[in-house]
Coordinates of N, CA and C in Angstrom, one line a residue:
M1 N -13.1 -39.9 -69.2 CA -13.2 -39.2 -70.7 C -12.2 -37.9 -70.3
I2 N -11.3 -38.0 -71.4 CA -10.5 -36.9 -71.5 C -10.9 -35.6 -72.4
T3 N -10.8 -34.4 -72.0 CA -11.0 -33.4 -72.9 C -9.8 -32.5 -73.1
S4 N -9.5 -31.8 -74.1 CA -8.5 -31.0 -74.3 C -9.0 -29.8 -74.7
S5 N -8.0 -28.8 -74.2 CA -8.4 -27.5 -74.9 C -6.9 -26.9 -75.3
S6 N -6.8 -25.7 -75.9 CA -5.6 -25.2 -76.4 C -4.7 -25.1 -75.4
A7 N -4.8 -25.1 -74.1 CA -3.7 -24.7 -73.2 C -3.4 -26.0 -72.4
Q8 N -4.4 -27.0 -72.1 CA -3.9 -28.1 -71.4 C -5.0 -28.8 -71.5
A9 N -4.6 -30.3 -71.2 CA -5.7 -31.3 -71.2 C -6.3 -31.5 -69.6
S10 N -7.5 -31.9 -69.3 CA -7.9 -32.0 -67.9 C -8.6 -33.3 -68.2
V11 N -8.7 -34.1 -67.1 CA -9.4 -35.3 -67.1 C -10.7 -34.8 -66.2
V12 N -11.9 -35.4 -67.0 CA -13.1 -35.1 -66.5 C -13.7 -36.8 -65.9
P13 N -14.2 -36.7 -64.5 CA -14.6 -38.1 -63.9 C -15.8 -38.4 -64.8
A14 N -15.8 -39.7 -65.2 CA -17.0 -40.3 -65.9 C -18.2 -40.3 -64.9
P15 N -19.6 -40.0 -65.3 CA -20.4 -40.1 -64.5 C -20.5 -41.2 -63.8
R16 N -20.8 -41.3 -62.3 CA -21.0 -42.5 -61.7 C -22.1 -42.6 -61.0
S17 N -22.7 -44.0 -60.6 CA -23.9 -44.3 -60.1 C -23.7 -44.3 -58.8
D18 N -24.8 -43.8 -57.9 CA -24.5 -44.0 -56.6 C -24.7 -45.4 -55.9
A19 N -25.0 -46.3 -57.0 CA -25.0 -47.6 -56.7 C -23.9 -48.6 -56.5
D20 N -22.9 -47.7 -56.5 CA -21.5 -48.3 -56.3 C -21.0 -48.3 -55.1
P21 N -21.4 -49.0 -54.1 CA -20.7 -48.9 -52.7 C -19.1 -49.1 -52.6
E22 N -18.7 -50.0 -53.4 CA -17.4 -50.6 -53.4 C -16.5 -49.3 -53.7
L23 N -16.9 -48.5 -54.7 CA -16.2 -47.2 -55.1 C -16.1 -46.3 -54.1
D24 N -17.4 -46.1 -53.4 CA -17.5 -45.1 -52.4 C -16.3 -45.4 -51.2
E25 N -16.5 -46.8 -50.8 CA -15.4 -47.1 -49.9 C -13.9 -46.9 -50.3
L26 N -13.7 -47.4 -51.4 CA -12.3 -47.3 -51.9 C -11.7 -45.8 -52.0
Q27 N -12.9 -44.7 -52.2 CA -12.5 -43.4 -52.3 C -12.7 -43.0 -50.7
A28 N -13.3 -43.3 -49.7 CA -13.3 -43.0 -48.4 C -11.7 -43.4 -48.0
R29 N -11.4 -45.0 -48.2 CA -9.8 -45.3 -47.9 C -9.1 -44.8 -48.2
L30 N -9.0 -44.2 -49.6 CA -7.9 -43.1 -50.2 C -7.7 -41.9 -49.4
R31 N -9.0 -41.2 -49.1 CA -8.8 -40.3 -48.7 C -8.3 -40.4 -46.9
A32 N -8.5 -41.2 -46.4 CA -8.1 -41.5 -45.1 C -6.6 -41.9 -45.1
A33 N -6.1 -42.4 -45.9 CA -4.8 -42.8 -46.2 C -3.7 -41.7 -46.7
E34 N -4.7 -40.7 -47.3 CA -3.9 -39.4 -47.9 C -3.8 -38.4 -46.3
E35 N -4.8 -38.6 -45.7 CA -4.7 -37.7 -44.3 C -3.7 -38.6 -43.4
R36 N -3.7 -39.5 -43.4 CA -2.7 -40.3 -42.5 C -1.3 -39.8 -43.0
V37 N -1.0 -40.1 -44.6 CA 0.2 -39.7 -44.7 C 0.6 -38.5 -44.3
A38 N -0.2 -37.3 -44.6 CA -0.1 -35.9 -44.3 C 0.3 -35.6 -42.7
N39 N -0.5 -36.5 -42.0 CA -0.4 -36.4 -40.5 C 1.3 -37.0 -40.2
L40 N 1.5 -38.0 -40.7 CA 2.8 -38.9 -40.5 C 3.9 -37.8 -41.0
E41 N 3.9 -37.0 -41.9 CA 4.9 -36.0 -42.7 C 5.0 -34.9 -41.6
R42 N 4.2 -34.4 -41.1 CA 4.0 -33.2 -39.9 C 4.7 -33.6 -38.9
A43 N 4.1 -35.1 -38.4 CA 4.8 -35.6 -37.1 C 6.3 -35.6 -37.3
L44 N 6.7 -36.2 -38.3 CA 8.1 -36.2 -38.8 C 9.0 -34.9 -38.7
L45 N 8.7 -34.2 -39.3 CA 9.1 -32.7 -39.3 C 9.0 -32.2 -38.0
S46 N 8.0 -32.4 -37.0 CA 8.1 -31.9 -35.5 C 9.0 -32.8 -34.8
N47 N 9.2 -34.1 -35.0 CA 10.0 -34.8 -34.2 C 11.4 -34.4 -34.7
R48 N 11.9 -34.1 -35.7 CA 13.2 -33.5 -36.2 C 13.4 -32.3 -35.5
R49 N 12.7 -31.2 -35.5 CA 12.6 -30.2 -34.7 C 13.1 -30.3 -33.4
I50 N 12.0 -31.2 -32.8 CA 12.4 -31.2 -31.3 C 13.7 -31.8 -31.3
G51 N 14.0 -32.8 -31.7 CA 15.4 -33.6 -31.8 C 16.6 -32.4 -31.9
V52 N 16.4 -31.2 -32.9 CA 17.4 -30.3 -32.7 C 17.2 -29.6 -31.6
A53 N 16.2 -29.3 -30.9 CA 16.2 -28.4 -30.0 C 16.5 -29.0 -28.8
V54 N 16.5 -30.5 -28.7 CA 17.2 -31.5 -27.7 C 18.7 -31.1 -27.7
G55 N 19.0 -31.2 -28.8 CA 20.7 -31.2 -28.9 C 21.4 -30.0 -28.6
I56 N 20.5 -29.1 -28.8 CA 20.8 -27.3 -28.4 C 20.9 -27.6 -26.9
L57 N 19.9 -28.2 -26.3 CA 19.8 -28.1 -24.7 C 21.1 -28.8 -24.1
M58 N 21.2 -29.9 -24.9 CA 22.5 -31.0 -24.5 C 23.8 -30.2 -24.5
C59 N 24.0 -29.3 -25.5 CA 25.3 -28.5 -25.6 C 25.4 -27.4 -24.9
S60 N 24.2 -26.9 -24.7 CA 24.3 -25.7 -24.2 C 24.4 -25.7 -22.6
R61 N 23.8 -26.7 -22.0 CA 23.6 -27.2 -20.5 C 24.2 -28.3 -20.0
R62 N 25.1 -29.0 -21.0 CA 25.9 -30.2 -20.8 C 24.7 -31.2 -20.0
L63 N 23.7 -31.5 -20.9 CA 22.8 -32.5 -20.3 C 23.0 -33.7 -21.1
T64 N 22.3 -34.8 -20.4 CA 22.1 -35.9 -21.1 C 21.0 -35.8 -22.4
D65 N 20.8 -36.8 -23.0 CA 19.5 -36.6 -24.0 C 18.2 -36.5 -23.3
E66 N 17.9 -37.5 -22.0 CA 17.1 -37.7 -21.4 C 16.8 -36.5 -20.6
Q67 N 17.7 -35.9 -20.0 CA 17.6 -34.4 -19.1 C 17.1 -33.5 -20.2
A68 N 17.5 -33.2 -21.1 CA 17.2 -32.3 -22.2 C 15.7 -32.5 -22.4
I69 N 15.4 -33.8 -22.7 CA 14.1 -34.0 -23.3 C 13.1 -33.7 -21.8
T70 N 13.6 -33.9 -20.8 CA 12.9 -33.7 -19.3 C 12.6 -32.1 -19.2
A71 N 13.4 -31.3 -19.5 CA 13.9 -29.7 -19.4 C 12.8 -29.3 -20.2
L72 N 12.7 -29.7 -21.5 CA 12.0 -29.2 -22.8 C 10.3 -29.6 -22.5
V73 N 10.2 -30.6 -22.0 CA 9.0 -31.1 -21.5 C 8.2 -30.0 -20.1
A74 N 9.1 -30.3 -19.2 CA 8.9 -29.1 -17.9 C 8.5 -27.8 -18.8
E75 N 9.2 -27.3 -19.3 CA 9.4 -25.8 -19.6 C 8.0 -25.8 -20.4
S76 N 8.0 -26.5 -21.4 CA 6.3 -26.6 -22.0 C 5.2 -26.6 -21.3
Q77 N 5.3 -27.5 -20.0 CA 4.4 -27.4 -19.4 C 4.3 -26.4 -18.5
R78 N 5.3 -25.7 -18.0 CA 5.2 -24.5 -17.3 C 4.6 -23.4 -18.0
R79 N 5.0 -23.3 -19.4 CA 4.4 -22.2 -20.2 C 3.1 -22.5 -20.8
N80 N 2.7 -23.8 -20.7 CA 1.7 -24.0 -21.1 C 1.6 -23.9 -23.0
R81 N 2.9 -24.3 -23.5 CA 3.0 -24.2 -24.8 C 3.2 -25.9 -25.3
K82 N 3.1 -26.0 -26.7 CA 3.3 -27.3 -27.0 C 4.5 -27.3 -27.1
V83 N 5.3 -28.6 -26.9 CA 6.9 -29.0 -27.0 C 7.3 -28.5 -28.3
R84 N 6.6 -28.8 -29.4 CA 7.1 -28.3 -31.1 C 7.1 -27.1 -31.0
E85 N 6.1 -26.3 -30.2 CA 6.2 -24.3 -30.7 C 7.6 -23.9 -29.5
L86 N 7.7 -24.5 -28.4 CA 9.1 -24.4 -27.5 C 10.2 -24.7 -28.1
A87 N 10.2 -25.8 -28.9 CA 11.3 -26.4 -30.0 C 12.0 -25.4 -30.8
E88 N 10.8 -24.9 -31.4 CA 11.0 -23.8 -32.6 C 11.7 -22.6 -31.9
T89 N 11.1 -22.0 -31.1 CA 11.6 -21.0 -30.3 C 13.1 -21.2 -29.7
L90 N 13.5 -22.2 -29.5 CA 14.6 -22.6 -28.9 C 15.5 -22.5 -30.3
I91 N 15.2 -23.2 -31.2 CA 16.1 -23.3 -32.2 C 16.5 -21.9 -32.7
L92 N 15.4 -21.0 -32.9 CA 15.6 -19.6 -33.5 C 16.4 -18.7 -32.1
T93 N 16.1 -18.8 -31.0 CA 17.0 -18.0 -30.0 C 18.0 -18.5 -29.4
G94 N 18.2 -19.9 -29.4 CA 19.4 -20.6 -28.8 C 19.0 -20.8 -27.2
T95 N 18.1 -20.4 -26.6 CA 17.7 -20.2 -25.3 C 16.4 -20.8 -25.1
L96 N 16.1 -21.3 -23.6 CA 14.3 -21.4 -23.3 C 14.3 -20.2 -22.3
D97 N 15.2 -19.2 -22.0 CA 14.9 -18.4 -21.4 C 13.9 -17.4 -21.7
D98 N 13.3 -16.8 -20.5 CA 12.4 -16.0 -21.2 C 12.9 -14.6 -21.8
P99 N 12.5 -13.8 -22.6 CA 12.9 -12.7 -22.9 C 12.9 -11.6 -22.1
P100 N 13.9 -10.7 -21.8 CA 13.9 -9.5 -21.1 C 12.9 -8.7 -21.2
D101 N 12.5 -8.2 -19.8 CA 11.3 -7.3 -19.9 C 11.6 -5.8 -20.5
P102 N 11.1 -5.6 -21.5 CA 11.5 -4.0 -22.1 C 11.3 -3.0 -21.1
G103 N 10.5 -3.1 -20.0 CA 10.5 -1.7 -19.1 C 9.4 -1.0 -19.6
P104 N 9.2 0.0 -19.0 CA 8.2 1.1 -19.1 C 8.1 1.6 -20.4
R105 N 9.3 1.8 -21.2 CA 9.6 2.5 -22.2 C 9.1 1.5 -23.5
G106 N 9.2 0.2 -23.5 CA 8.9 -0.6 -24.5 C 7.3 -0.9 -24.6
R107 N 6.5 -0.5 -23.6 CA 5.2 -0.7 -23.5 C 4.4 0.3 -24.0
R108 N 3.2 0.2 -24.5 CA 2.2 1.2 -24.9 C 0.9 1.1 -24.5

């Protein structure tokens, strides 16, 4: 059923009976598919960002792609940080080096 107000139309779902297990199954499958799409989109973006970080390491350290991936994974494990998080840091800073210690004046 469609109702309309002066501002906009909205769709009101028709009352349904709980006696329709097929509809419940279809709705569950739709929710699962939507969640899978969202997860795949996040994974694709993460993969691209990791690829950029690998490229930065290849250029800055003159590494092969395998060496750069190995270096990124090793640093991720050493710091106990996710590879995608470390990749973002590398993209922003251009390095995997730890930031310099600010010394006593920088601490509070």
